[in-house]
JSON list of C-alpha atoms in Angstrom, two decimals:
[
{"chain": "A", "resi": 1, "resn": "UNK", "atom": "CA", "xyz": [0.00, 0.00, 0.00]},
{"chain": "A", "resi": 2, "resn": "UNK", "atom": "CA", "xyz": [3.07, 2.27, 0.18]},
{"chain": "A", "resi": 3, "resn": "UNK", "atom": "CA", "xyz": [3.29, 3.58, -3.37]},
{"chain": "A", "resi": 4, "resn": "UNK", "atom": "CA", "xyz": [6.26, 4.90, -5.28]},
{"chain": "A", "resi": 5, "resn": "UNK", "atom": "CA", "xyz": [6.28, 8.48, -6.46]},
{"chain": "A", "resi": 6, "resn": "UNK", "atom": "CA", "xyz": [4.90, 9.12, -9.93]},
{"chain": "A", "resi": 7, "resn": "UNK", "atom": "CA", "xyz": [8.32, 9.81, -11.47]},
{"chain": "A", "resi": 8, "resn": "UNK", "atom": "CA", "xyz": [9.61, 6.49, -10.11]},
{"chain": "A", "resi": 9, "resn": "UNK", "atom": "CA", "xyz": [6.60, 4.68, -11.59]},
{"chain": "A", "resi": 10, "resn": "UNK", "atom": "CA", "xyz": [7.39, 6.30, -14.93]},
{"chain": "A", "resi": 11, "resn": "UNK", "atom": "CA", "xyz": [10.96, 5.00, -14.84]},
{"chain": "A", "resi": 12, "resn": "UNK", "atom": "CA", "xyz": [9.68, 1.46, -14.17]},
{"chain": "A", "resi": 13, "resn": "UNK", "atom": "CA", "xyz": [7.10, 1.85, -16.93]},
{"chain": "A", "resi": 14, "resn": "UNK", "atom": "CA", "xyz": [9.77, 2.87, -19.40]},
{"chain": "A", "resi": 15, "resn": "UNK", "atom": "CA", "xyz": [12.09, 0.02, -18.34]},
{"chain": "A", "resi": 16, "resn": "UNK", "atom": "CA", "xyz": [9.47, -2.73, -18.60]},
{"chain": "A", "resi": 17, "resn": "UNK", "atom": "CA", "xyz": [7.62, -1.30, -21.59]},
{"chain": "A", "resi": 18, "resn": "UNK", "atom": "CA", "xyz": [4.14, -1.67, -20.05]},
{"chain": "A", "resi": 19, "resn": "UNK", "atom": "CA", "xyz": [1.13, 0.17, -21.37]},
{"chain": "A", "resi": 20, "resn": "UNK", "atom": "CA", "xyz": [-0.42, 0.77, -17.95]},
{"chain": "A", "resi": 21, "resn": "UNK", "atom": "CA", "xyz": [0.42, 0.31, -14.29]},
{"chain": "A", "resi": 22, "resn": "UNK", "atom": "CA", "xyz": [-2.49, -0.66, -12.07]},
{"chain": "A", "resi": 23, "resn": "UNK", "atom": "CA", "xyz": [-1.59, 0.48, -8.59]},
{"chain": "A", "resi": 24, "resn": "UNK", "atom": "CA", "xyz": [-3.04, 0.16, -5.13]},
{"chain": "A", "resi": 25, "resn": "UNK", "atom": "CA", "xyz": [-5.03, 3.36, -5.59]},
{"chain": "A", "resi": 26, "resn": "UNK", "atom": "CA", "xyz": [-6.71, 1.84, -8.67]},
{"chain": "A", "resi": 27, "resn": "UNK", "atom": "CA", "xyz": [-8.17, -1.10, -6.73]},
{"chain": "A", "resi": 28, "resn": "UNK", "atom": "CA", "xyz": [-10.67, 0.92, -4.70]},
{"chain": "A", "resi": 29, "resn": "UNK", "atom": "CA", "xyz": [-9.88, -1.28, -1.72]},
{"chain": "A", "resi": 30, "resn": "UNK", "atom": "CA", "xyz": [-10.82, -0.25, 1.83]},
{"chain": "A", "resi": 31, "resn": "UNK", "atom": "CA", "xyz": [-10.69, -3.62, 3.62]},
{"chain": "A", "resi": 32, "resn": "UNK", "atom": "CA", "xyz": [-8.01, -5.17, 5.84]},
{"chain": "A", "resi": 33, "resn": "UNK", "atom": "CA", "xyz": [-4.52, -5.57, 4.40]},
{"chain": "A", "resi": 34, "resn": "UNK", "atom": "CA", "xyz": [-2.23, -8.52, 4.94]},
{"chain": "A", "resi": 35, "resn": "UNK", "atom": "CA", "xyz": [1.45, -9.37, 5.28]},
{"chain": "A", "resi": 36, "resn": "UNK", "atom": "CA", "xyz": [4.01, -7.86, 2.96]},
{"chain": "A", "resi": 37, "resn": "UNK", "atom": "CA", "xyz": [3.05, -4.37, 1.90]},
{"chain": "A", "resi": 38, "resn": "UNK", "atom": "CA", "xyz": [0.64, -4.68, 3.67]},
{"chain": "A", "resi": 39, "resn": "UNK", "atom": "CA", "xyz": [-1.53, -5.67, 0.73]},
{"chain": "A", "resi": 40, "resn": "UNK", "atom": "CA", "xyz": [-5.14, -6.49, -0.17]},
{"chain": "A", "resi": 41, "resn": "UNK", "atom": "CA", "xyz": [-6.11, -10.14, -0.60]},
{"chain": "A", "resi": 42, "resn": "UNK", "atom": "CA", "xyz": [-4.72, -11.44, -3.88]},
{"chain": "A", "resi": 43, "resn": "UNK", "atom": "CA", "xyz": [-8.16, -12.85, -4.68]},
{"chain": "A", "resi": 44, "resn": "UNK", "atom": "CA", "xyz": [-9.66, -9.36, -4.60]},
{"chain": "A", "resi": 45, "resn": "UNK", "atom": "CA", "xyz": [-6.78, -7.70, -6.45]},
{"chain": "A", "resi": 46, "resn": "UNK", "atom": "CA", "xyz": [-6.65, -10.20, -9.31]},
{"chain": "A", "resi": 47, "resn": "UNK", "atom": "CA", "xyz": [-10.41, -10.31, -9.89]},
{"chain": "A", "resi": 48, "resn": "UNK", "atom": "CA", "xyz": [-10.64, -6.52, -9.76]},
{"chain": "A", "resi": 49, "resn": "UNK", "atom": "CA", "xyz": [-7.87, -6.07, -12.30]},
{"chain": "A", "resi": 50, "resn": "UNK", "atom": "CA", "xyz": [-9.23, -8.77, -14.60]},
{"chain": "A", "resi": 51, "resn": "UNK", "atom": "CA", "xyz": [-12.69, -7.21, -14.55]},
{"chain": "A", "resi": 52, "resn": "UNK", "atom": "CA", "xyz": [-11.22, -3.82, -15.44]},
{"chain": "A", "resi": 53, "resn": "UNK", "atom": "CA", "xyz": [-9.06, -5.14, -18.28]},
{"chain": "A", "resi": 54, "resn": "UNK", "atom": "CA", "xyz": [-11.84, -7.23, -19.80]},
{"chain": "A", "resi": 55, "resn": "UNK", "atom": "CA", "xyz": [-13.92, -4.06, -20.07]},
{"chain": "A", "resi": 56, "resn": "UNK", "atom": "CA", "xyz": [-11.11, -2.17, -21.81]},
{"chain": "A", "resi": 57, "resn": "UNK", "atom": "CA", "xyz": [-9.36, -4.40, -24.32]},
{"chain": "A", "resi": 58, "resn": "UNK", "atom": "CA", "xyz": [-9.15, -7.85, -25.83]},
{"chain": "A", "resi": 59, "resn": "UNK", "atom": "CA", "xyz": [-6.70, -9.47, -25.98]},
{"chain": "A", "resi": 60, "resn": "UNK", "atom": "CA", "xyz": [-4.53, -8.28, -23.10]},
{"chain": "A", "resi": 61, "resn": "UNK", "atom": "CA", "xyz": [-1.47, -9.46, -21.19]},
{"chain": "A", "resi": 62, "resn": "UNK", "atom": "CA", "xyz": [-1.46, -9.11, -17.40]},
{"chain": "A", "resi": 63, "resn": "UNK", "atom": "CA", "xyz": [1.56, -9.61, -15.16]},
{"chain": "A", "resi": 64, "resn": "UNK", "atom": "CA", "xyz": [0.83, -9.93, -11.44]},
{"chain": "A", "resi": 65, "resn": "UNK", "atom": "CA", "xyz": [3.08, -10.70, -8.45]},
{"chain": "A", "resi": 66, "resn": "UNK", "atom": "CA", "xyz": [1.17, -12.48, -5.69]},
{"chain": "A", "resi": 67, "resn": "UNK", "atom": "CA", "xyz": [1.57, -10.51, -2.49]},
{"chain": "A", "resi": 68, "resn": "UNK", "atom": "CA", "xyz": [0.06, -12.81, 0.13]},
{"chain": "A", "resi": 69, "resn": "UNK", "atom": "CA", "xyz": [2.70, -15.50, -0.50]},
{"chain": "A", "resi": 70, "resn": "UNK", "atom": "CA", "xyz": [5.41, -13.16, 0.80]},
{"chain": "A", "resi": 71, "resn": "UNK", "atom": "CA", "xyz": [6.75, -13.09, 4.35]},
{"chain": "A", "resi": 72, "resn": "UNK", "atom": "CA", "xyz": [5.42, -13.18, 7.09]},
{"chain": "A", "resi": 73, "resn": "UNK", "atom": "CA", "xyz": [2.63, -15.44, 5.65]},
{"chain": "A", "resi": 74, "resn": "UNK", "atom": "CA", "xyz": [0.30, -14.85, 8.62]},
{"chain": "A", "resi": 75, "resn": "UNK", "atom": "CA", "xyz": [-2.45, -14.03, 8.96]},
{"chain": "A", "resi": 76, "resn": "UNK", "atom": "CA", "xyz": [-3.81, -15.03, 5.56]},
{"chain": "A", "resi": 77, "resn": "UNK", "atom": "CA", "xyz": [-6.95, -13.69, 3.89]},
{"chain": "A", "resi": 78, "resn": "UNK", "atom": "CA", "xyz": [-10.00, -15.90, 3.78]},
{"chain": "A", "resi": 79, "resn": "UNK", "atom": "CA", "xyz": [-11.20, -17.28, 0.45]},
{"chain": "A", "resi": 80, "resn": "UNK", "atom": "CA", "xyz": [-14.58, -15.83, -0.48]},
{"chain": "A", "resi": 81, "resn": "UNK", "atom": "CA", "xyz": [-17.28, -17.17, -2.79]},
{"chain": "A", "resi": 82, "resn": "UNK", "atom": "CA", "xyz": [-17.76, -13.59, -3.96]},
{"chain": "A", "resi": 83, "resn": "UNK", "atom": "CA", "xyz": [-14.44, -11.71, -4.13]},
{"chain": "A", "resi": 84, "resn": "UNK", "atom": "CA", "xyz": [-16.27, -8.38, -3.85]},
{"chain": "A", "resi": 85, "resn": "UNK", "atom": "CA", "xyz": [-17.27, -9.24, -0.27]},
{"chain": "A", "resi": 86, "resn": "UNK", "atom": "CA", "xyz": [-13.61, -8.95, 0.78]},
{"chain": "A", "resi": 87, "resn": "UNK", "atom": "CA", "xyz": [-13.77, -5.17, 0.37]},
{"chain": "A", "resi": 88, "resn": "UNK", "atom": "CA", "xyz": [-15.34, -4.37, 3.74]},
{"chain": "A", "resi": 89, "resn": "UNK", "atom": "CA", "xyz": [-13.79, -1.59, 5.87]},
{"chain": "A", "resi": 90, "resn": "UNK", "atom": "CA", "xyz": [-11.81, -3.11, 8.72]},
{"chain": "A", "resi": 91, "resn": "UNK", "atom": "CA", "xyz": [-8.46, -2.58, 10.46]},
{"chain": "A", "resi": 92, "resn": "UNK", "atom": "CA", "xyz": [-5.37, -4.50, 9.37]},
{"chain": "A", "resi": 93, "resn": "UNK", "atom": "CA", "xyz": [-4.87, -7.73, 11.35]},
{"chain": "A", "resi": 94, "resn": "UNK", "atom": "CA", "xyz": [-2.09, -7.84, 13.94]},
{"chain": "A", "resi": 95, "resn": "UNK", "atom": "CA", "xyz": [0.92, -9.80, 12.69]},
{"chain": "A", "resi": 96, "resn": "UNK", "atom": "CA", "xyz": [2.80, -10.33, 15.96]},
{"chain": "A", "resi": 97, "resn": "UNK", "atom": "CA", "xyz": [6.48, -10.98, 16.64]},
{"chain": "A", "resi": 98, "resn": "UNK", "atom": "CA", "xyz": [7.66, -13.37, 13.94]},
{"chain": "A", "resi": 99, "resn": "UNK", "atom": "CA", "xyz": [11.13, -13.83, 15.49]},
{"chain": "A", "resi": 100, "resn": "UNK", "atom": "CA", "xyz": [9.56, -15.71, 18.38]},
{"chain": "A", "resi": 101, "resn": "UNK", "atom": "CA", "xyz": [7.95, -18.31, 16.12]},
{"chain": "A", "resi": 102, "resn": "UNK", "atom": "CA", "xyz": [9.47, -21.79, 15.89]},
{"chain": "A", "resi": 103, "resn": "UNK", "atom": "CA", "xyz": [11.13, -22.54, 12.54]},
{"chain": "A", "resi": 104, "resn": "UNK", "atom": "CA", "xyz": [8.82, -25.47, 11.77]},
{"chain": "A", "resi": 105, "resn": "UNK", "atom": "CA", "xyz": [5.79, -23.32, 12.47]},
{"chain": "A", "resi": 106, "resn": "UNK", "atom": "CA", "xyz": [7.13, -20.57, 10.21]},
{"chain": "A", "resi": 107, "resn": "UNK", "atom": "CA", "xyz": [7.77, -23.12, 7.47]},
{"chain": "A", "resi": 108, "resn": "UNK", "atom": "CA", "xyz": [4.21, -24.41, 7.78]},
{"chain": "A", "resi": 109, "resn": "UNK", "atom": "CA", "xyz": [2.93, -20.84, 7.56]},
{"chain": "A", "resi": 110, "resn": "UNK", "atom": "CA", "xyz": [4.71, -20.51, 4.24]},
{"chain": "A", "resi": 111, "resn": "UNK", "atom": "CA", "xyz": [3.20, -23.76, 2.95]},
{"chain": "A", "resi": 112, "resn": "UNK", "atom": "CA", "xyz": [-0.23, -22.54, 4.05]},
{"chain": "A", "resi": 113, "resn": "UNK", "atom": "CA", "xyz": [0.34, -19.34, 2.07]},
{"chain": "A", "resi": 114, "resn": "UNK", "atom": "CA", "xyz": [1.25, -21.37, -1.03]},
{"chain": "A", "resi": 115, "resn": "UNK", "atom": "CA", "xyz": [-1.91, -23.44, -0.53]},
{"chain": "A", "resi": 116, "resn": "UNK", "atom": "CA", "xyz": [-3.96, -20.24, -0.32]},
{"chain": "A", "resi": 117, "resn": "UNK", "atom": "CA", "xyz": [-2.45, -18.94, -3.57]},
{"chain": "A", "resi": 118, "resn": "UNK", "atom": "CA", "xyz": [-3.08, -22.20, -5.42]},
{"chain": "A", "resi": 119, "resn": "UNK", "atom": "CA", "xyz": [-6.69, -22.33, -4.25]},
{"chain": "A", "resi": 120, "resn": "UNK", "atom": "CA", "xyz": [-7.17, -18.67, -5.12]},
{"chain": "A", "resi": 121, "resn": "UNK", "atom": "CA", "xyz": [-5.67, -19.12, -8.59]},
{"chain": "A", "resi": 122, "resn": "UNK", "atom": "CA", "xyz": [-7.73, -22.26, -9.20]},
{"chain": "A", "resi": 123, "resn": "UNK", "atom": "CA", "xyz": [-10.86, -20.30, -8.33]},
{"chain": "A", "resi": 124, "resn": "UNK", "atom": "CA", "xyz": [-9.82, -17.51, -10.70]},
{"chain": "A", "resi": 125, "resn": "UNK", "atom": "CA", "xyz": [-8.99, -19.85, -13.58]},
{"chain": "A", "resi": 126, "resn": "UNK", "atom": "CA", "xyz": [-12.19, -21.87, -13.27]},
{"chain": "A", "resi": 127, "resn": "UNK", "atom": "CA", "xyz": [-14.23, -18.66, -13.31]},
{"chain": "A", "resi": 128, "resn": "UNK", "atom": "CA", "xyz": [-12.70, -17.63, -16.65]},
{"chain": "A", "resi": 129, "resn": "UNK", "atom": "CA", "xyz": [-15.19, -17.88, -19.53]},
{"chain": "A", "resi": 130, "resn": "UNK", "atom": "CA", "xyz": [-12.79, -17.35, -22.44]},
{"chain": "A", "resi": 131, "resn": "UNK", "atom": "CA", "xyz": [-11.52, -20.67, -23.80]},
{"chain": "A", "resi": 132, "resn": "UNK", "atom": "CA", "xyz": [-8.45, -19.00, -25.33]},
{"chain": "A", "resi": 133, "resn": "UNK", "atom": "CA", "xyz": [-7.14, -17.59, -22.04]},
{"chain": "A", "resi": 134, "resn": "UNK", "atom": "CA", "xyz": [-3.62, -18.73, -21.16]},
{"chain": "A", "resi": 135, "resn": "UNK", "atom": "CA", "xyz": [-2.29, -18.75, -17.59]},
{"chain": "A", "resi": 136, "resn": "UNK", "atom": "CA", "xyz": [1.41, -18.97, -16.78]},
{"chain": "A", "resi": 137, "resn": "UNK", "atom": "CA", "xyz": [2.31, -19.54, -13.13]},
{"chain": "A", "resi": 138, "resn": "UNK", "atom": "CA", "xyz": [5.98, -18.88, -12.45]},
{"chain": "A", "resi": 139, "resn": "UNK", "atom": "CA", "xyz": [7.72, -19.65, -9.17]},
{"chain": "A", "resi": 140, "resn": "UNK", "atom": "CA", "xyz": [9.99, -16.74, -8.23]},
{"chain": "A", "resi": 141, "resn": "UNK", "atom": "CA", "xyz": [12.38, -18.04, -5.56]},
{"chain": "A", "resi": 142, "resn": "UNK", "atom": "CA", "xyz": [12.46, -20.01, -2.33]},
{"chain": "A", "resi": 143, "resn": "UNK", "atom": "CA", "xyz": [11.89, -17.91, 0.81]},
{"chain": "A", "resi": 144, "resn": "UNK", "atom": "CA", "xyz": [15.22, -17.48, 2.65]},
{"chain": "A", "resi": 145, "resn": "UNK", "atom": "CA", "xyz": [13.59, -17.50, 6.10]},
{"chain": "A", "resi": 146, "resn": "UNK", "atom": "CA", "xyz": [12.40, -21.10, 5.79]},
{"chain": "A", "resi": 147, "resn": "UNK", "atom": "CA", "xyz": [14.15, -22.77, 2.85]},
{"chain": "A", "resi": 148, "resn": "UNK", "atom": "CA", "xyz": [16.92, -25.32, 3.36]},
{"chain": "A", "resi": 149, "resn": "UNK", "atom": "CA", "xyz": [19.97, -26.11, 1.26]},
{"chain": "A", "resi": 150, "resn": "UNK", "atom": "CA", "xyz": [18.49, -29.46, 0.27]},
{"chain": "A", "resi": 151, "resn": "UNK", "atom": "CA", "xyz": [15.42, -27.68, -1.10]},
{"chain": "A", "resi": 152, "resn": "UNK", "atom": "CA", "xyz": [17.55, -26.59, -4.05]},
{"chain": "A", "resi": 153, "resn": "UNK", "atom": "CA", "xyz": [16.97, -23.54, -6.20]},
{"chain": "A", "resi": 154, "resn": "UNK", "atom": "CA", "xyz": [14.48, -24.94, -8.71]},
{"chain": "A", "resi": 155, "resn": "UNK", "atom": "CA", "xyz": [11.06, -23.30, -9.00]},
{"chain": "A", "resi": 156, "resn": "UNK", "atom": "CA", "xyz": [7.99, -24.50, -10.91]},
{"chain": "A", "resi": 157, "resn": "UNK", "atom": "CA", "xyz": [6.47, -23.14, -14.10]},
{"chain": "A", "resi": 158, "resn": "UNK", "atom": "CA", "xyz": [2.90, -24.15, -14.91]},
{"chain": "A", "resi": 159, "resn": "UNK", "atom": "CA", "xyz": [1.20, -23.61, -18.28]},
{"chain": "A", "resi": 160, "resn": "UNK", "atom": "CA", "xyz": [-2.60, -23.75, -18.01]},
{"chain": "A", "resi": 161, "resn": "UNK", "atom": "CA", "xyz": [-5.00, -23.65, -20.93]},
{"chain": "A", "resi": 162, "resn": "UNK", "atom": "CA", "xyz": [-8.34, -25.14, -21.99]},
{"chain": "A", "resi": 163, "resn": "UNK", "atom": "CA", "xyz": [-6.78, -25.99, -25.37]},
{"chain": "A", "resi": 164, "resn": "UNK", "atom": "CA", "xyz": [-5.57, -29.63, -25.05]},
{"chain": "A", "resi": 165, "resn": "UNK", "atom": "CA", "xyz": [-3.54, -29.50, -28.28]},
{"chain": "A", "resi": 166, "resn": "UNK", "atom": "CA", "xyz": [-1.71, -26.39, -27.07]},
{"chain": "A", "resi": 167, "resn": "UNK", "atom": "CA", "xyz": [-0.91, -27.94, -23.68]},
{"chain": "A", "resi": 168, "resn": "UNK", "atom": "CA", "xyz": [0.25, -31.21, -25.26]},
{"chain": "A", "resi": 169, "resn": "UNK", "atom": "CA", "xyz": [3.17, -29.40, -26.91]},
{"chain": "A", "resi": 170, "resn": "UNK", "atom": "CA", "xyz": [4.84, -28.80, -23.55]},
{"chain": "A", "resi": 171, "resn": "UNK", "atom": "CA", "xyz": [5.06, -32.50, -22.70]},
{"chain": "A", "resi": 172, "resn": "UNK", "atom": "CA", "xyz": [7.17, -32.97, -25.83]},
{"chain": "A", "resi": 173, "resn": "UNK", "atom": "CA", "xyz": [9.55, -30.30, -24.51]},
{"chain": "A", "resi": 174, "resn": "UNK", "atom": "CA", "xyz": [10.08, -31.91, -21.10]},
{"chain": "A", "resi": 175, "resn": "UNK", "atom": "CA", "xyz": [7.11, -30.70, -19.07]},
{"chain": "A", "resi": 176, "resn": "UNK", "atom": "CA", "xyz": [5.08, -33.09, -16.89]},
{"chain": "A", "resi": 177, "resn": "UNK", "atom": "CA", "xyz": [1.30, -33.08, -16.32]},
{"chain": "A", "resi": 178, "resn": "UNK", "atom": "CA", "xyz": [0.06, -31.92, -12.92]},
{"chain": "A", "resi": 179, "resn": "UNK", "atom": "CA", "xyz": [1.45, -29.72, -10.16]},
{"chain": "A", "resi": 180, "resn": "UNK", "atom": "CA", "xyz": [4.21, -32.05, -8.97]},
{"chain": "A", "resi": 181, "resn": "UNK", "atom": "CA", "xyz": [7.47, -32.49, -10.88]},
{"chain": "A", "resi": 182, "resn": "UNK", "atom": "CA", "xyz": [8.40, -36.19, -10.91]},
{"chain": "A", "resi": 183, "resn": "UNK", "atom": "CA", "xyz": [11.79, -37.40, -9.66]},
{"chain": "A", "resi": 184, "resn": "UNK", "atom": "CA", "xyz": [14.24, -39.60, -11.53]},
{"chain": "A", "resi": 185, "resn": "UNK", "atom": "CA", "xyz": [15.76, -42.85, -10.22]},
{"chain": "A", "resi": 186, "resn": "UNK", "atom": "CA", "xyz": [18.28, -40.89, -8.14]},
{"chain": "A", "resi": 187, "resn": "UNK", "atom": "CA", "xyz": [15.53, -38.87, -6.46]},
{"chain": "A", "resi": 188, "resn": "UNK", "atom": "CA", "xyz": [16.42, -35.73, -8.39]},
{"chain": "A", "resi": 189, "resn": "UNK", "atom": "CA", "xyz": [13.87, -33.49, -10.03]},
{"chain": "A", "resi": 190, "resn": "UNK", "atom": "CA", "xyz": [14.33, -32.89, -13.73]},
{"chain": "A", "resi": 191, "resn": "UNK", "atom": "CA", "xyz": [15.12, -29.32, -14.72]},
{"chain": "A", "resi": 192, "resn": "UNK", "atom": "CA", "xyz": [13.35, -28.60, -18.01]},
{"chain": "A", "resi": 193, "resn": "UNK", "atom": "CA", "xyz": [14.46, -25.00, -18.52]},
{"chain": "A", "resi": 194, "resn": "UNK", "atom": "CA", "xyz": [15.62, -21.76, -17.01]},
{"chain": "A", "resi": 195, "resn": "UNK", "atom": "CA", "xyz": [13.39, -18.73, -16.61]},
{"chain": "A", "resi": 196, "resn": "UNK", "atom": "CA", "xyz": [15.31, -17.15, -19.50]},
{"chain": "A", "resi": 197, "resn": "UNK", "atom": "CA", "xyz": [13.86, -19.78, -21.79]},
{"chain": "A", "resi": 198, "resn": "UNK", "atom": "CA", "xyz": [10.23, -18.84, -21.16]},
{"chain": "A", "resi": 199, "resn": "UNK", "atom": "CA", "xyz": [10.02, -16.33, -24.02]},
{"chain": "A", "resi": 200, "resn": "UNK", "atom": "CA", "xyz": [11.22, -18.75, -26.70]},
{"chain": "A", "resi": 201, "resn": "UNK", "atom": "CA", "xyz": [9.00, -21.49, -25.23]},
{"chain": "A", "resi": 202, "resn": "UNK", "atom": "CA", "xyz": [5.87, -19.38, -25.49]},
{"chain": "A", "resi": 203, "resn": "UNK", "atom": "CA", "xyz": [6.64, -17.92, -28.92]},
{"chain": "A", "resi": 204, "resn": "UNK", "atom": "CA", "xyz": [7.22, -21.39, -30.36]},
{"chain": "A", "resi": 205, "resn": "UNK", "atom": "CA", "xyz": [4.10, -22.86, -28.75]},
{"chain": "A", "resi": 206, "resn": "UNK", "atom": "CA", "xyz": [1.78, -19.98, -29.60]},
{"chain": "A", "resi": 207, "resn": "UNK", "atom": "CA", "xyz": [2.98, -19.90, -33.19]},
{"chain": "A", "resi": 208, "resn": "UNK", "atom": "CA", "xyz": [2.59, -23.66, -33.57]},
{"chain": "A", "resi": 209, "resn": "UNK", "atom": "CA", "xyz": [-1.01, -23.70, -32.42]},
{"chain": "A", "resi": 210, "resn": "UNK", "atom": "CA", "xyz": [-2.32, -20.27, -33.36]},
{"chain": "A", "resi": 211, "resn": "UNK", "atom": "CA", "xyz": [0.04, -18.58, -35.78]},
{"chain": "A", "resi": 212, "resn": "UNK", "atom": "CA", "xyz": [1.15, -20.42, -38.89]},
{"chain": "A", "resi": 213, "resn": "UNK", "atom": "CA", "xyz": [-0.64, -22.29, -41.69]},
{"chain": "A", "resi": 214, "resn": "UNK", "atom": "CA", "xyz": [0.00, -26.05, -41.34]},
{"chain": "A", "resi": 215, "resn": "UNK", "atom": "CA", "xyz": [1.98, -26.17, -44.61]},
{"chain": "A", "resi": 216, "resn": "UNK", "atom": "CA", "xyz": [4.62, -23.78, -43.26]},
{"chain": "A", "resi": 217, "resn": "UNK", "atom": "CA", "xyz": [4.60, -25.00, -39.68]},
{"chain": "A", "resi": 218, "resn": "UNK", "atom": "CA", "xyz": [7.72, -27.16, -39.47]},
{"chain": "A", "resi": 219, "resn": "UNK", "atom": "CA", "xyz": [9.97, -24.81, -41.42]},
{"chain": "A", "resi": 220, "resn": "UNK", "atom": "CA", "xyz": [9.06, -21.59, -39.63]},
{"chain": "A", "resi": 221, "resn": "UNK", "atom": "CA", "xyz": [8.79, -22.45, -35.96]},
{"chain": "A", "resi": 222, "resn": "UNK", "atom": "CA", "xyz": [11.32, -20.56, -33.83]},
{"chain": "A", "resi": 223, "resn": "UNK", "atom": "CA", "xyz": [13.74, -22.62, -31.79]},
{"chain": "A", "resi": 224, "resn": "UNK", "atom": "CA", "xyz": [13.03, -23.39, -28.14]},
{"chain": "A", "resi": 225, "resn": "UNK", "atom": "CA", "xyz": [16.01, -22.19, -26.10]},
{"chain": "A", "resi": 226, "resn": "UNK", "atom": "CA", "xyz": [15.74, -23.80, -22.63]},
{"chain": "A", "resi": 227, "resn": "UNK", "atom": "CA", "xyz": [18.54, -21.59, -21.27]},
{"chain": "A", "resi": 228, "resn": "UNK", "atom": "CA", "xyz": [17.51, -18.46, -23.11]},
{"chain": "A", "resi": 229, "resn": "UNK", "atom": "CA", "xyz": [19.95, -16.38, -25.12]},
{"chain": "A", "resi": 230, "resn": "UNK", "atom": "CA", "xyz": [23.37, -16.43, -23.49]},
{"chain": "A", "resi": 231, "resn": "UNK", "atom": "CA", "xyz": [24.69, -12.94, -24.06]},
{"chain": "A", "resi": 232, "resn": "UNK", "atom": "CA", "xyz": [28.25, -13.86, -23.12]},
{"chain": "A", "resi": 233, "resn": "UNK", "atom": "CA", "xyz": [28.33, -16.46, -25.91]},
{"chain": "A", "resi": 234, "resn": "UNK", "atom": "CA", "xyz": [27.23, -14.09, -28.68]},
{"chain": "A", "resi": 235, "resn": "UNK", "atom": "CA", "xyz": [29.97, -13.00, -31.09]},
{"chain": "A", "resi": 236, "resn": "UNK", "atom": "CA", "xyz": [31.13, -9.47, -30.52]},
{"chain": "A", "resi": 237, "resn": "UNK", "atom": "CA", "xyz": [31.67, -7.40, -33.62]},
{"chain": "A", "resi": 238, "resn": "UNK", "atom": "CA", "xyz": [33.50, -4.10, -33.38]},
{"chain": "A", "resi": 239, "resn": "UNK", "atom": "CA", "xyz": [33.35, -1.94, -36.47]},
{"chain": "A", "resi": 240, "resn": "UNK", "atom": "CA", "xyz": [36.17, 0.51, -37.03]},
{"chain": "A", "resi": 241, "resn": "UNK", "atom": "CA", "xyz": [36.57, 3.26, -39.55]},
{"chain": "A", "resi": 242, "resn": "UNK", "atom": "CA", "xyz": [39.81, 4.59, -40.84]},
{"chain": "A", "resi": 243, "resn": "UNK", "atom": "CA", "xyz": [39.96, 8.37, -40.68]},
{"chain": "A", "resi": 244, "resn": "UNK", "atom": "CA", "xyz": [42.49, 10.23, -42.76]},
{"chain": "A", "resi": 245, "resn": "UNK", "atom": "CA", "xyz": [43.58, 13.52, -41.28]},
{"chain": "A", "resi": 246, "resn": "UNK", "atom": "CA", "xyz": [44.70, 16.21, -43.63]},
{"chain": "A", "resi": 247, "resn": "UNK", "atom": "CA", "xyz": [47.68, 18.32, -42.53]}
]
């Protein structure tokens, strides 16, 4: 709820190339705020923004960082059958001293927050009426307050669509159905890609299913780059020009 100054927002807008920032002031929210920020319930924020965008333009691309899955993870908002009912004036809940909480309890609080986000996103996705809507859920990072070395650094990426032919493409590129990544014989989870590879993954998949005539499909699909474009491996060309100076 603590907003940046307008000139700082403009710098971010220029850097990311977005058409419009939707900020806290745009949500019209007067209810209790939670956790990091503090922030409105993600259920309210996402549904509010989606309703606004659907009234303005089609198609649109929305990027949203879930707030309620950030530290301290307690207390969590309640899921509501009607997301509008969450906007009832009330004071922010008391968080309490998190340093006095046992590590195992804090870890469970984080898992509860993840469970809330998954239930909230499931509710949002199932309420979508457009069959062409694509959802991409990207894990950001493990929380340093509760993660362990053996947890690793891998994070999940989920591609969700009502188009079965579109989703089937990702299995051919190393993705697995469901929310759980299977382990190999050594108990290790397979790493399909880096976050840098997401752009090439989506461009290839969208073009294959929505973009090209079937006759030109195989020859024109862009390459899937699981590790993205490695800038340090690109050839560096320096052009020089000879300048003749007259006495």
